[in-house]
mmCIF file of C-alpha atoms in Angstrom:
data_model
loop_
_atom_site.group_PDB
_atom_site.id
_atom_site.type_symbol
_atom_site.label_atom_id
_atom_site.label_comp_id
_atom_site.label_asym_id
_atom_site.label_seq_id
_atom_site.Cartn_x
_atom_site.Cartn_y
_atom_site.Cartn_z
ATOM 1 C CA MET K 2 -1.904 8.932 -12.671
ATOM 2 C CA GLY K 3 -3.312 6.372 -10.253
ATOM 3 C CA GLN K 4 -5.759 3.532 -10.663
ATOM 4 C CA ASN K 5 -8.009 4.725 -7.837
ATOM 5 C CA ASN K 6 -7.017 8.391 -7.520
ATOM 6 C CA ASP K 7 -6.261 11.330 -9.746
ATOM 7 C CA VAL K 8 -2.932 12.614 -8.459
ATOM 8 C CA LEU K 9 -1.738 16.162 -8.962
ATOM 9 C CA ILE K 10 1.778 17.297 -8.111
ATOM 10 C CA VAL K 11 2.010 21.066 -7.686
ATOM 11 C CA ASN K 12 5.381 22.817 -8.155
ATOM 12 C CA LYS K 13 7.207 19.560 -7.404
ATOM 13 C CA SER K 14 6.426 20.182 -3.740
ATOM 14 C CA LEU K 15 2.800 19.262 -2.997
ATOM 15 C CA VAL K 16 0.806 16.111 -3.791
ATOM 16 C CA PHE K 17 -2.988 16.155 -4.009
ATOM 17 C CA ARG K 18 -5.033 12.995 -4.359
ATOM 18 C CA PHE K 19 -8.639 12.946 -5.556
ATOM 19 C CA PRO K 20 -10.426 9.565 -5.329
ATOM 20 C CA LYS K 21 -12.117 8.531 -8.569
ATOM 21 C CA TYR K 22 -14.740 6.318 -6.895
ATOM 22 C CA LYS K 23 -16.890 6.246 -3.742
ATOM 23 C CA ASN K 24 -14.927 3.252 -2.442
ATOM 24 C CA GLY K 25 -11.733 5.247 -2.924
ATOM 25 C CA ILE K 26 -13.115 7.954 -0.662
ATOM 26 C CA ILE K 27 -13.526 5.425 2.158
ATOM 27 C CA GLN K 28 -9.974 4.175 1.570
ATOM 28 C CA LEU K 29 -8.514 7.701 1.473
ATOM 29 C CA ARG K 30 -10.300 8.692 4.681
ATOM 30 C CA ARG K 31 -8.953 5.541 6.395
ATOM 31 C CA GLU K 32 -5.455 6.117 5.025
ATOM 32 C CA THR K 33 -5.491 9.775 6.145
ATOM 33 C CA ALA K 34 -6.485 8.770 9.687
ATOM 34 C CA ILE K 35 -3.767 6.091 9.812
ATOM 35 C CA LEU K 36 -1.081 8.475 8.553
ATOM 36 C CA LYS K 37 -1.997 11.040 11.203
ATOM 37 C CA TYR K 38 -2.013 8.307 13.854
ATOM 38 C CA ILE K 39 1.461 6.943 13.061
ATOM 39 C CA LYS K 40 3.077 10.329 12.301
ATOM 40 C CA GLY K 41 4.831 10.632 15.664
ATOM 41 C CA ILE K 42 5.645 6.918 15.918
ATOM 42 C CA VAL K 43 7.651 6.194 12.767
ATOM 43 C CA SER K 44 10.915 7.983 12.006
ATOM 44 C CA THR K 45 10.755 7.332 8.259
ATOM 45 C CA PRO K 46 9.221 10.271 6.389
ATOM 46 C CA ILE K 47 5.579 9.555 5.561
ATOM 47 C CA PRO K 48 2.900 11.711 3.945
ATOM 48 C CA ASN K 49 1.431 14.224 6.375
ATOM 49 C CA PRO K 50 -2.066 15.088 5.082
ATOM 50 C CA ILE K 51 -2.158 18.816 5.895
ATOM 51 C CA TYR K 52 -4.828 19.599 3.307
ATOM 52 C CA GLN K 53 -8.032 17.629 3.132
ATOM 53 C CA SER K 54 -11.695 17.828 2.292
ATOM 54 C CA PHE K 55 -14.174 15.139 3.236
ATOM 55 C CA GLU K 56 -17.257 17.387 3.622
ATOM 56 C CA GLU K 57 -19.035 16.405 0.407
ATOM 57 C CA VAL K 58 -18.466 12.662 0.056
ATOM 58 C CA GLU K 59 -18.473 12.650 -3.725
ATOM 59 C CA PRO K 60 -15.703 11.842 -6.232
ATOM 60 C CA GLY K 61 -14.113 15.061 -7.459
ATOM 61 C CA LYS K 62 -14.898 16.906 -4.229
ATOM 62 C CA VAL K 63 -12.912 14.820 -1.749
ATOM 63 C CA PHE K 64 -9.153 15.231 -1.599
ATOM 64 C CA THR K 65 -6.105 15.100 0.594
ATOM 65 C CA GLY K 66 -2.830 16.919 0.111
ATOM 66 C CA TYR K 67 0.644 16.737 1.597
ATOM 67 C CA LYS K 68 4.215 17.836 0.988
ATOM 68 C CA LEU K 69 6.078 15.683 -1.512
ATOM 69 C CA ILE K 70 8.589 13.417 0.215
ATOM 70 C CA ASP K 71 12.133 13.439 -1.181
ATOM 71 C CA GLY K 72 13.200 10.207 -2.833
ATOM 72 C CA VAL K 73 11.999 7.811 -5.470
ATOM 73 C CA PRO K 74 9.151 5.284 -5.315
ATOM 74 C CA LEU K 75 10.186 1.814 -4.230
ATOM 75 C CA TRP K 76 9.137 0.044 -7.429
ATOM 76 C CA LYS K 77 10.401 -3.427 -8.300
ATOM 77 C CA GLU K 78 12.256 -1.995 -11.307
ATOM 78 C CA SER K 79 14.022 0.563 -9.089
ATOM 79 C CA LEU K 80 15.249 -2.177 -6.782
ATOM 80 C CA THR K 81 16.389 -4.572 -9.494
ATOM 81 C CA ASP K 82 18.470 -1.777 -11.060
ATOM 82 C CA VAL K 83 20.426 -1.222 -7.826
ATOM 83 C CA LYS K 84 23.871 -2.771 -8.202
ATOM 84 C CA SER K 85 25.404 -1.592 -4.919
ATOM 85 C CA VAL K 86 25.160 -4.190 -2.140
ATOM 86 C CA GLU K 87 25.702 -1.395 0.397
ATOM 87 C CA LEU K 88 22.767 0.600 -0.990
ATOM 88 C CA VAL K 89 20.527 -2.492 -0.884
ATOM 89 C CA ARG K 90 21.521 -3.002 2.765
ATOM 90 C CA ARG K 91 20.760 0.638 3.631
ATOM 91 C CA LEU K 92 17.371 0.396 1.903
ATOM 92 C CA ALA K 93 16.632 -2.868 3.713
ATOM 93 C CA LYS K 94 17.653 -1.343 7.046
ATOM 94 C CA GLN K 95 15.377 1.645 6.457
ATOM 95 C CA LEU K 96 12.482 -0.628 5.514
ATOM 96 C CA VAL K 97 13.052 -2.899 8.520
ATOM 97 C CA SER K 98 13.223 0.118 10.873
ATOM 98 C CA PHE K 99 9.942 1.413 9.489
ATOM 99 C CA LEU K 100 8.261 -1.987 9.882
ATOM 100 C CA VAL K 101 9.605 -2.483 13.414
ATOM 101 C CA GLU K 102 8.310 0.950 14.435
ATOM 102 C CA LEU K 103 4.982 0.331 12.739
ATOM 103 C CA HIS K 104 4.570 -3.079 14.370
ATOM 104 C CA SER K 105 5.391 -1.621 17.772
ATOM 105 C CA ILE K 106 1.866 -0.207 17.696
ATOM 106 C CA SER K 107 -0.693 -2.501 19.283
ATOM 107 C CA GLY K 108 -3.067 -3.649 16.552
ATOM 108 C CA GLU K 109 -5.960 -3.820 18.975
ATOM 109 C CA LYS K 110 -5.289 -0.305 20.338
ATOM 110 C CA ALA K 111 -4.864 1.184 16.863
ATOM 111 C CA SER K 112 -8.060 -0.518 15.675
ATOM 112 C CA ARG K 113 -9.920 0.861 18.677
ATOM 113 C CA ASP K 114 -8.463 4.370 18.373
ATOM 114 C CA LEU K 115 -9.048 4.533 14.625
ATOM 115 C CA LYS K 116 -12.312 2.564 14.703
ATOM 116 C CA LEU K 117 -10.946 0.082 12.170
ATOM 117 C CA LYS K 118 -12.064 -3.462 11.585
ATOM 118 C CA LEU K 119 -9.318 -5.988 12.335
ATOM 119 C CA ARG K 120 -8.224 -7.696 9.133
ATOM 120 C CA ASN K 121 -6.308 -10.824 8.274
ATOM 121 C CA PRO K 122 -4.451 -10.073 5.000
ATOM 122 C CA SER K 123 -3.219 -13.653 4.615
ATOM 123 C CA GLU K 124 -6.756 -15.002 4.888
ATOM 124 C CA GLU K 125 -7.995 -12.301 2.501
ATOM 125 C CA MET K 126 -5.387 -13.341 -0.090
ATOM 126 C CA TYR K 127 -6.299 -17.036 0.257
ATOM 127 C CA ASN K 128 -9.968 -16.096 -0.231
ATOM 128 C CA LEU K 129 -9.165 -13.909 -3.238
ATOM 129 C CA TYR K 130 -7.103 -16.693 -4.822
ATOM 130 C CA ASP K 131 -9.945 -19.159 -4.199
ATOM 131 C CA LYS K 132 -12.485 -16.784 -5.796
ATOM 132 C CA ILE K 133 -10.259 -16.249 -8.822
ATOM 133 C CA GLN K 134 -9.785 -19.990 -9.267
ATOM 134 C CA ASN K 135 -13.485 -20.792 -8.871
ATOM 135 C CA THR K 136 -15.035 -17.917 -10.818
ATOM 136 C CA LEU K 137 -12.493 -16.673 -13.346
ATOM 137 C CA PHE K 138 -10.194 -19.557 -14.253
ATOM 138 C CA SER K 139 -12.721 -21.074 -16.657
ATOM 139 C CA PHE K 140 -12.479 -17.826 -18.703
ATOM 140 C CA ILE K 141 -8.676 -17.561 -18.599
ATOM 141 C CA ARG K 142 -6.074 -19.182 -20.855
ATOM 142 C CA LYS K 143 -4.183 -22.109 -19.304
ATOM 143 C CA ASP K 144 -0.806 -20.306 -19.411
ATOM 144 C CA ALA K 145 -2.321 -17.259 -17.679
ATOM 145 C CA GLN K 146 -3.890 -19.534 -15.030
ATOM 146 C CA GLU K 147 -0.451 -21.017 -14.338
ATOM 147 C CA GLU K 148 1.119 -17.566 -14.054
ATOM 148 C CA ILE K 149 -1.597 -16.397 -11.656
ATOM 149 C CA SER K 150 -1.259 -19.589 -9.598
ATOM 150 C CA GLN K 151 2.516 -19.257 -9.421
ATOM 151 C CA SER K 152 2.272 -15.623 -8.276
ATOM 152 C CA PHE K 153 -0.287 -16.366 -5.572
ATOM 153 C CA GLU K 154 1.443 -19.508 -4.338
ATOM 154 C CA THR K 155 4.835 -17.783 -4.188
ATOM 155 C CA PHE K 156 3.292 -14.942 -2.205
ATOM 156 C CA LEU K 157 1.180 -17.140 0.073
ATOM 157 C CA LYS K 158 4.113 -19.420 0.891
ATOM 158 C CA GLY K 159 6.232 -16.390 1.779
ATOM 159 C CA LYS K 160 8.868 -17.076 -0.877
ATOM 160 C CA ALA K 161 8.551 -13.735 -2.621
ATOM 161 C CA ILE K 162 11.685 -12.286 -0.966
ATOM 162 C CA SER K 163 13.218 -15.338 0.656
ATOM 163 C CA ASN K 164 16.268 -15.204 -1.594
ATOM 164 C CA LEU K 165 17.422 -11.828 -0.238
ATOM 165 C CA ASP K 166 20.429 -11.798 2.094
ATOM 166 C CA LEU K 167 19.961 -8.726 4.290
ATOM 167 C CA LYS K 168 22.779 -9.345 6.802
#
């Protein structure tokens, strides 16, 4: 079901994720630690990894499991199909509340407690865009290059959601 994990849903009540690759194991372990760390801080329901196995660090043997959270995934298609302004506002309010609660956590303290390396996502995206331009663009059609450039530049300039009125 997933690009990096095999996902099993049991009886429409439990979700189990099995990383497909070694790198996915590292990501899942990090994600599991973060979810446990923020569990008591955010009021929005989040996965609570109550089942896990990280003993044998090998794809197919590592997993995490949690109760399925009620609701639907927040995919772009789901949002564009919403016609109710009131529903969009409620969704935005829920998202903002989650982000405010999440950002109330000191990045330095969380990094220390979780033994995480501090990251700069904006810088990482600029670097990724630069790598794509310098190593892949010569192999990509011109129209695809323009589409990639437009996507990155829209994102990097922060215009991806600037047309939303969330008042």
